[in-house]
Coordinates of C-alpha atoms in Angstrom, one line a residue:
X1 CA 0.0 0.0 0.0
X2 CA 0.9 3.4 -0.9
X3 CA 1.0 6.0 1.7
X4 CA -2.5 6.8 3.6
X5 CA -4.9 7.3 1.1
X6 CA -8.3 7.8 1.0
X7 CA -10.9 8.4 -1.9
X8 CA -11.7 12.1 -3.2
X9 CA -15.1 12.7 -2.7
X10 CA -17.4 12.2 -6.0
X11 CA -20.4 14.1 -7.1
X12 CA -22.3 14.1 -10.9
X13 CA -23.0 18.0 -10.4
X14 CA -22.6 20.3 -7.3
X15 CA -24.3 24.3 -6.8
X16 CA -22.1 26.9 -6.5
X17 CA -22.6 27.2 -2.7
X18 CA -21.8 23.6 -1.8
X19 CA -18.5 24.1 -3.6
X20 CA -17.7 27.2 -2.3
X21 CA -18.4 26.1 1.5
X22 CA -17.0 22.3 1.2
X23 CA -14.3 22.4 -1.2
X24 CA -13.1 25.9 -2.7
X25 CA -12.6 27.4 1.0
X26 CA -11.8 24.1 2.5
X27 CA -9.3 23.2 0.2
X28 CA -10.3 19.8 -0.4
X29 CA -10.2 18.3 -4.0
X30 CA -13.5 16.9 -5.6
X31 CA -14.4 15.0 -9.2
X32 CA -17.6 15.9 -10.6
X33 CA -18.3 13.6 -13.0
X34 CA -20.9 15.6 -15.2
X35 CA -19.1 19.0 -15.5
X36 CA -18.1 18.3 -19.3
X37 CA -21.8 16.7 -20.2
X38 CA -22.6 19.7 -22.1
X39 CA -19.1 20.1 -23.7
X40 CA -18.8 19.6 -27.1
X41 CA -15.6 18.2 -26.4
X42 CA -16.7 15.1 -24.7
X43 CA -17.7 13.8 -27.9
X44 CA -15.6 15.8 -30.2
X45 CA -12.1 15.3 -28.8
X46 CA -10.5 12.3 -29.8
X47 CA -6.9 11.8 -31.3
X48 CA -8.6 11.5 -35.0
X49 CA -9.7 14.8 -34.6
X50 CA -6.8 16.3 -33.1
X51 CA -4.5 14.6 -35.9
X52 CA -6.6 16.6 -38.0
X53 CA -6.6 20.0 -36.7
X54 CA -2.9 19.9 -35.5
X55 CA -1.2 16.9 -36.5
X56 CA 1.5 18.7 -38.3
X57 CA 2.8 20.9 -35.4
X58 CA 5.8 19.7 -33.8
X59 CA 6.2 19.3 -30.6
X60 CA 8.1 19.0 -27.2
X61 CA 8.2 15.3 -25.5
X62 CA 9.1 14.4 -21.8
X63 CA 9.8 11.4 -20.4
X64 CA 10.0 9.1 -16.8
X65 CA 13.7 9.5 -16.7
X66 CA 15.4 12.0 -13.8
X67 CA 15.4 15.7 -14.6
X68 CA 19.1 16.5 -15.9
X69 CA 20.8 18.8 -13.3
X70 CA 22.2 20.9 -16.2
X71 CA 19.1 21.5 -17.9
X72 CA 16.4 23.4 -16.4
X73 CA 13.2 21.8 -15.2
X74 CA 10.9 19.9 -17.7
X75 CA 13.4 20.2 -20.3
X76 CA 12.5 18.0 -23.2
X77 CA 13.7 14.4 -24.7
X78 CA 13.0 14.4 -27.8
X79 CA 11.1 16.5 -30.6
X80 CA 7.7 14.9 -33.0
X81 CA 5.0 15.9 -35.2
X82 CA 1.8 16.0 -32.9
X83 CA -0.1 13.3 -35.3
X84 CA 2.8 10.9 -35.3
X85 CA 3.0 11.3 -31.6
X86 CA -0.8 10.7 -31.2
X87 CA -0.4 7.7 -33.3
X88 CA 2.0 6.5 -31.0
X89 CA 0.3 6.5 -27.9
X90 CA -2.9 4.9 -29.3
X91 CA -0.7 2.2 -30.5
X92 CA 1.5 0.7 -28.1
X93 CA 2.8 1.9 -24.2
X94 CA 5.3 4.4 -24.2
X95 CA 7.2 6.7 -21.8
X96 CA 7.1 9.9 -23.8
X97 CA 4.5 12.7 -22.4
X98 CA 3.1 16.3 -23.8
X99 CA 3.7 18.9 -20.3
X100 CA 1.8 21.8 -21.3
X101 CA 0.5 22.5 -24.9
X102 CA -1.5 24.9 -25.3
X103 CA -3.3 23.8 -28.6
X104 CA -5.7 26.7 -28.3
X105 CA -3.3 29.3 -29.6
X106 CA -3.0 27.4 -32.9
X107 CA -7.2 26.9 -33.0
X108 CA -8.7 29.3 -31.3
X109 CA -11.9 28.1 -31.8
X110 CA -11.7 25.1 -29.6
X111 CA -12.8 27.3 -26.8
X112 CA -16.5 26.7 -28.2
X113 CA -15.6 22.7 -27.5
X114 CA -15.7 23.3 -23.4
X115 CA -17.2 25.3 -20.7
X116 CA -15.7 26.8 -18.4
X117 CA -17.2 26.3 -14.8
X118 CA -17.4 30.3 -13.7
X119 CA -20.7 29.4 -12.2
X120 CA -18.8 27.6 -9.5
X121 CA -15.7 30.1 -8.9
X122 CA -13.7 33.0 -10.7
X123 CA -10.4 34.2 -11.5
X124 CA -10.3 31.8 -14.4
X125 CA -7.0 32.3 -16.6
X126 CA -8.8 32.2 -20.0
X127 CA -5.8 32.5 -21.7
X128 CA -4.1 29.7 -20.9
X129 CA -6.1 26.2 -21.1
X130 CA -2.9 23.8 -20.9
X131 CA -3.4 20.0 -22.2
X132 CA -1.1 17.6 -21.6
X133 CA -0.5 14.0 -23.2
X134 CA 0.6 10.7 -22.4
X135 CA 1.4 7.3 -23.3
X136 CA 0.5 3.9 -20.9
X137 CA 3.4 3.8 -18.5
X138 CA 4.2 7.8 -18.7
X139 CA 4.4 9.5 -15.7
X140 CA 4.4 12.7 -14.1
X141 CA 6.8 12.8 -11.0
X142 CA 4.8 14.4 -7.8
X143 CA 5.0 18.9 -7.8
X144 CA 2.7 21.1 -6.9
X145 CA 2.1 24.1 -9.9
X146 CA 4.9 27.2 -9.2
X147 CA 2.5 29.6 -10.1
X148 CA -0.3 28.1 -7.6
X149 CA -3.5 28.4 -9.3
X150 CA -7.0 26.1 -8.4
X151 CA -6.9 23.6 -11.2
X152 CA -10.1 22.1 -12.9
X153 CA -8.5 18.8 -14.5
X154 CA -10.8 17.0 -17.5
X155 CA -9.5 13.7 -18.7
X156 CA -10.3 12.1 -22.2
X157 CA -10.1 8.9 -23.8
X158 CA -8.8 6.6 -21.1
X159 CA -7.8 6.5 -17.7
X160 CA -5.6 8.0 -15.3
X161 CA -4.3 7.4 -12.1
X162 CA -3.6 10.5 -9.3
X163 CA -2.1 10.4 -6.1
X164 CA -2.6 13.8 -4.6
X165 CA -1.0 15.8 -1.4
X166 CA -2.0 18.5 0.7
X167 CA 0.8 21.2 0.4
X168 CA 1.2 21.0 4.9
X169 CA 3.4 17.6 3.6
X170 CA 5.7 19.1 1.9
X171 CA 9.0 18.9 3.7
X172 CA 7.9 15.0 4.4
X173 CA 7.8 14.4 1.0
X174 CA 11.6 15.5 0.0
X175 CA 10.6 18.5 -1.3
X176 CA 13.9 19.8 -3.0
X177 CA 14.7 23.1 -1.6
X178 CA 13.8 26.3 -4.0
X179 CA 11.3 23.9 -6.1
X180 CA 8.1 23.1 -5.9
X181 CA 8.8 19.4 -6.9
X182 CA 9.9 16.4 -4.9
X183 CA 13.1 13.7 -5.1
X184 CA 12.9 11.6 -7.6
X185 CA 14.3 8.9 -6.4
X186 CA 11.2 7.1 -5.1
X187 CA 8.0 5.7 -6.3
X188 CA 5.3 7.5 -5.2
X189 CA 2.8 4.3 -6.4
X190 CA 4.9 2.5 -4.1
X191 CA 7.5 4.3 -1.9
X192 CA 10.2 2.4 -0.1
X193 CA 9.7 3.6 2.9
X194 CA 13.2 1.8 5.1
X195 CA 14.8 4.4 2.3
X196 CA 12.4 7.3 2.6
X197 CA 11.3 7.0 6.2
X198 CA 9.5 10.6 6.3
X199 CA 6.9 9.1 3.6
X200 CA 5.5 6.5 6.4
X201 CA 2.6 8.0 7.7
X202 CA 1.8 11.0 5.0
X203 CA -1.6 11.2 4.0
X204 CA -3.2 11.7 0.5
X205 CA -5.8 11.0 -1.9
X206 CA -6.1 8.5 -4.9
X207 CA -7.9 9.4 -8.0
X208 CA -8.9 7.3 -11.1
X209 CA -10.2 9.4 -13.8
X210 CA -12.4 8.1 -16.8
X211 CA -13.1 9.9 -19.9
X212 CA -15.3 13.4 -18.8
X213 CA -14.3 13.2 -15.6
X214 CA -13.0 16.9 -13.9
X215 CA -11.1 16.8 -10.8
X216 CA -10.9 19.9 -8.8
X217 CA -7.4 20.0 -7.0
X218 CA -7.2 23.5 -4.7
X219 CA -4.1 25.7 -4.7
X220 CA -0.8 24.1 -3.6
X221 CA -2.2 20.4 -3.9
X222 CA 0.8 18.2 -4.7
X223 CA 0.0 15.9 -7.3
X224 CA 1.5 12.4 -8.8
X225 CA 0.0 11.5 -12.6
X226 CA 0.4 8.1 -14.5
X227 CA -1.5 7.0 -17.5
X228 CA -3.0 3.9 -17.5
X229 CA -4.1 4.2 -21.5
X230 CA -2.8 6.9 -24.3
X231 CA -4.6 9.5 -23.7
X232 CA -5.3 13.1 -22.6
X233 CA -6.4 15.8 -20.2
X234 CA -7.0 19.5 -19.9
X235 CA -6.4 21.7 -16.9
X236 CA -8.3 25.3 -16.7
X237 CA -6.2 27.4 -14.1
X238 CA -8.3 30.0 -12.0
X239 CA -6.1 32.5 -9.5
X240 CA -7.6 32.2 -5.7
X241 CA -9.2 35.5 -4.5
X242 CA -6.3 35.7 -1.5
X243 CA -4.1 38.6 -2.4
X244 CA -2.0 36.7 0.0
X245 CA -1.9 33.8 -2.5
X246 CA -1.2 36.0 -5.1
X247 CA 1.8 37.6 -3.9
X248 CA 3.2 33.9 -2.8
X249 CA 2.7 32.8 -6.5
X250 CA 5.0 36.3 -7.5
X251 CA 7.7 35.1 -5.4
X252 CA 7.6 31.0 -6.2
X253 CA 7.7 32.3 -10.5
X254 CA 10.7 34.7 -9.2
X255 CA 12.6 32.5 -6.5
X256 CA 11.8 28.9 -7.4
X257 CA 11.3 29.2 -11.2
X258 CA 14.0 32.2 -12.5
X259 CA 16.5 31.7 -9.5
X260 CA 16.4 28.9 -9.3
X261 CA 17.1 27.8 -13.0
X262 CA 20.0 30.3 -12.8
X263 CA 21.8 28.4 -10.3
X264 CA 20.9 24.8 -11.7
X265 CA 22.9 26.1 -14.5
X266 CA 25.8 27.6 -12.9
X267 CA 26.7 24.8 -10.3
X268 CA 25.1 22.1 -12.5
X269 CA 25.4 18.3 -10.3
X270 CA 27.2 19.9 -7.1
X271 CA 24.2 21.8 -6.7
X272 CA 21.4 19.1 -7.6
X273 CA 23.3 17.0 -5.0
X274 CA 23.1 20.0 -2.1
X275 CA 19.5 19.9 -2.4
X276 CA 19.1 16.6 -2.7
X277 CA 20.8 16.3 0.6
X278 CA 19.2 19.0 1.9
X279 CA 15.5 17.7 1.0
X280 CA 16.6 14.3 3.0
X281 CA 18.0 16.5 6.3
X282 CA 14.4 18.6 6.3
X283 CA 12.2 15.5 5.7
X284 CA 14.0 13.0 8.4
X285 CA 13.7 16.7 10.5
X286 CA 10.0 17.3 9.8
X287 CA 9.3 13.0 10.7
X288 CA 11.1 13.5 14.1
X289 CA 9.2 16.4 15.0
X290 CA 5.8 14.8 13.9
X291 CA 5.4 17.5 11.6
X292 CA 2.9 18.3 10.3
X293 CA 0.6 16.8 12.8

């Protein structure tokens, strides 16, 4: 068994109020399974018709490996044309992952395929609707977002697999110093935890999304992603109201992103391994003070 994990609660549809009072203010993630039933997308969006619409744009590919210390963070593999990549996925497993695309800038017009949920909160980033791609066995190792927006997540075609985090877990969970990403060097699906002592006890969630489904994961959620099939999801991004939040999302794009890209470069491996070390001294720290209980 993974960590302590418990279900995310599940609803078809939800009012406004209920969200705001159980979930939005409380932090606490949620799927609703019918938010996409009136999206044109959930019939429309399938690889055949994104082959069609964008097949011939080339793009950026990740995969499970360890992030290169010289390089900065979700540096790329290896370059494809989108439709050969799609073919790919629908065709056998594979490692090799899309972080990110924003499709919507090349066809506008797929805004009319989905909805976005304003009814429930605001503070929606309409500019930037991020998809992001993967093959059976690809994974996405376990970060919270730098820029710490509420995320609506929408999965198609197949399934996926989420192990999520509440940020108070943070140092437990090796999170490398200046980042807002853990070590790599574990499992998160299943953590050796005479290695990784500080993982023993954490507490999560596990997800499985289906095709349609939206998971709501709050501000600061760490979160884990495997694909089970080839398939794909989108992620609308929505700022919380706290100006607090606000200014602490400023300083992570500033300190954790810029600065700390500047100095992955500069000191290359010594550096990767200083953190590293550093992560393991805060985590074994944080377990012997029983934080964050």
């Amino acid at each position: 068994m993974s960590f302590i994990l418990k279900p995310v609660d599940t609803v078809e549809s939800i009012s406004p109020a209920d969200f705001k009072k159980n979930y939005l203010d409380a932090r606490r993630p949620l799927i609703i399974k019918g938010l996409t039933k009136t999206w044109p997308a959930r019939e429309k969006w399938d690889t055949e018709y994104l082959k069609k619409i964008g097949g011939d744009i080339t793009v950026s590919l990740m995969d499970n490996s360890k992030a290169d210390p010289s390089k900065p963070i979700n540096a790329s593999v290896a370059e494809m044309k989108f439709g050969d990549y799609l073919d790919l996925i629908k065709r056998e497993p594979t490692e090799l992952r899309i972080f990110f695309f924003n499709l919507f800038k090349h066809h506008p017009d797929l805004i009319n395929d989905i909805v976005i949920p304003k009814d429930l909160m605001g503070g929606f980033i309409e500019s930037m609707p991020a998809m992001f791609f993967g093959g059976s066995n690809s994974v996405t190792f376990l970060h919270y977002d730098i820029d710490l927006p509420h995320l609506f997540h929408t999965h198609f075609g197949g399934r996926k697999h989420i192990i999520l985090f509440d940020n108070k877990w943070k140092k437990r969970l090796y999170c490398i110093p200046n980042a807002t990403y853990a070590l790599e060097d574990y499992d998160v699906a299943n953590p050796d935890f005479e290695k990784f002592p500080a993982l023993k006890g954490v507490e999560g969630y596990e997800v499985f999304l289906e095709h349609g489904d939206t998971l709501f994961m709050p501000t600061g959620m760490w979160h884990w992603m495997k694909y089970l099939d080839g398939s794909f999801s989108l992620s609308l991004r929505a700022w919380d109201a706290s100006i607090t939040r606000k200014a602490q999302s400023v300083f992570n794009l500033a300190v954790k992103g810029g600065l700390d890209s500047v100095l992955k470069m500069a000191f290359k491996a010594p550096y990767a391994k200083w953190r590293e070390r550093l992560a393991i001294k805060r985590a074994e720290n944080a377990l012997a003070e029983g934080s964050p209980k």
